[in-house]
Tab-separated table of C-alpha atoms in Angstrom:
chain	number	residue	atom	x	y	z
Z	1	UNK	CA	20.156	47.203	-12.130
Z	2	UNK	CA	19.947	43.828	-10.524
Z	3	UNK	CA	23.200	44.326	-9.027
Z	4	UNK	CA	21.931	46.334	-6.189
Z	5	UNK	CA	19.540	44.768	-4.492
Z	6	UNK	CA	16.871	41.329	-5.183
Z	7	UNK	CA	13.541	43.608	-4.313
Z	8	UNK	CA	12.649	46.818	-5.548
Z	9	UNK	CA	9.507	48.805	-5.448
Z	10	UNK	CA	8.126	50.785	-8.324
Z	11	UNK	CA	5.473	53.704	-7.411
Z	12	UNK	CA	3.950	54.746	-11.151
Z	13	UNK	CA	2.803	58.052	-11.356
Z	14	UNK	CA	1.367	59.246	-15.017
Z	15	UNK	CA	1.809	62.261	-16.728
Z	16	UNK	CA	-0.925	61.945	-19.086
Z	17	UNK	CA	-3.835	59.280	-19.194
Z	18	UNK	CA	-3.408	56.138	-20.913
Z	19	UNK	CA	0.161	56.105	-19.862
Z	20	UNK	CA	1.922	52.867	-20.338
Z	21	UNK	CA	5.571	51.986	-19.397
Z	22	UNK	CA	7.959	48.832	-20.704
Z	23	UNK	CA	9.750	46.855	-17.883
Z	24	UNK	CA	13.003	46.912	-19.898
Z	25	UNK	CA	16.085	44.402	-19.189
Z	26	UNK	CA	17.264	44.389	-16.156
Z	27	UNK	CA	21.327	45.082	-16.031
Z	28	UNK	CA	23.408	43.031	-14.226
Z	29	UNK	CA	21.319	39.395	-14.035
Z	30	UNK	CA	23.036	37.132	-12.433
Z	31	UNK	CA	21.799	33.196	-12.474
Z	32	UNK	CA	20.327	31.962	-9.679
Z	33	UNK	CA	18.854	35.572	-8.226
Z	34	UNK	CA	14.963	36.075	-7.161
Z	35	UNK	CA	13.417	38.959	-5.448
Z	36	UNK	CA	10.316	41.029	-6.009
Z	37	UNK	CA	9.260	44.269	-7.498
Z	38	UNK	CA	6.014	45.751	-5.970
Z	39	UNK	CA	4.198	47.892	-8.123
Z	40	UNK	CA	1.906	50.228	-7.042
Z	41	UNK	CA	-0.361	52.313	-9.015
Z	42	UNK	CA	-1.102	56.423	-8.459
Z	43	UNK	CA	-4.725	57.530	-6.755
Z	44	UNK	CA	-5.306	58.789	-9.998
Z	45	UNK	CA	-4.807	57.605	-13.404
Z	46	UNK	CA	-3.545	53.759	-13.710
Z	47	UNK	CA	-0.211	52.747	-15.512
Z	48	UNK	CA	-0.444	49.873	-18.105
Z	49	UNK	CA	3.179	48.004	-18.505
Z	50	UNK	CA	4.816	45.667	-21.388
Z	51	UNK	CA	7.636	43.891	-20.956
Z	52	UNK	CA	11.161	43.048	-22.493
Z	53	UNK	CA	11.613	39.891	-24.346
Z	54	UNK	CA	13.893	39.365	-21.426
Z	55	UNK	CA	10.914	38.778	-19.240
Z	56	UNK	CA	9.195	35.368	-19.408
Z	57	UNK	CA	6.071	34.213	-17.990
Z	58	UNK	CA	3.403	31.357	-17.749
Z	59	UNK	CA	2.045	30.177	-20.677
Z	60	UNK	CA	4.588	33.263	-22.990
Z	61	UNK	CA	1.582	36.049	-22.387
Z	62	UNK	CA	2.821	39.065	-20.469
Z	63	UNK	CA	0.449	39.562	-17.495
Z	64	UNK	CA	-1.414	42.543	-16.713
Z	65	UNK	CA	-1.508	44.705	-13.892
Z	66	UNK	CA	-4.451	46.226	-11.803
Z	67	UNK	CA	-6.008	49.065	-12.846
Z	68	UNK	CA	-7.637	50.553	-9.794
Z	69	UNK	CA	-6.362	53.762	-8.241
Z	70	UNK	CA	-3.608	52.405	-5.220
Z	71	UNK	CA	-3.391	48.959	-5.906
Z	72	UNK	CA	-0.489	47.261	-5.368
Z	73	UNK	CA	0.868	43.989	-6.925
Z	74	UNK	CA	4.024	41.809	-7.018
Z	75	UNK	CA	6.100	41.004	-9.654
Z	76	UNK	CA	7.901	37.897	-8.098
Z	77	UNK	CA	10.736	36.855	-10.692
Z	78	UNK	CA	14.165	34.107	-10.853
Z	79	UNK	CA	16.973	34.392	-13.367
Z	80	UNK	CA	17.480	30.889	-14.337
Z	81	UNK	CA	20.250	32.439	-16.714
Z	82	UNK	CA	22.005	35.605	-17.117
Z	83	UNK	CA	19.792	36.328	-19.936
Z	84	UNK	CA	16.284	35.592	-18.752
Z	85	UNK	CA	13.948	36.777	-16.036
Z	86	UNK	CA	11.014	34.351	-15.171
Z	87	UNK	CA	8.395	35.756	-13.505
Z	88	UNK	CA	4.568	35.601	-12.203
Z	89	UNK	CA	2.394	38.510	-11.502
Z	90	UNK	CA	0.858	38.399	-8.019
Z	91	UNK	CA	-2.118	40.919	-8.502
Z	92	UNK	CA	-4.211	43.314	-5.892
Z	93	UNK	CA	-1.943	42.692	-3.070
Z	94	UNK	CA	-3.905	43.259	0.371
């Protein structure tokens, strides 16, 4: 829900290996916002993530994140609309 704050933080833990999640829609867009969501992976098994159609990013091809046990990386985005998130994956944040 985008209506609560511009930067989140997303900690992905799996329950089984292989696990992937979908970054779905976010609720509440409103034009003009920007913030971050840092992702960080588990010590153990990594998290693969798709994306909403919602979600656009350089080029149309969904990034994808690092794979390595505790890596972190930073989904920067801007709603140009109230319909679409633009956004480019900053990867292996140190």
């Amino acid at each position: 829900n985008f209506e609560l704050a511009n930067n989140f933080s997303l900690l992905f833990t799996p329950s089984g290996s292989g696990e992937s999640r979908v970054l779905g829609t976010p609720s509440n867009l409103t034009a003009g916002q920007s913030g971050c969501i840092v992702i960080t992976q588990d010590d153990t098994d990594p998290v693969t993530m798709s994306y909403t159609s919602a979600w656009h990013f350089e080029g149309g091809t969904d990034p994808t994140l690092s794979t390595s046990a505790d890596e972190v990386d930073t989904l920067a985005y801007y709603c140009p609309t109230d319909a679409i998130v633009q956004a480019v994956l900053l990867k292996d944040m140190k």
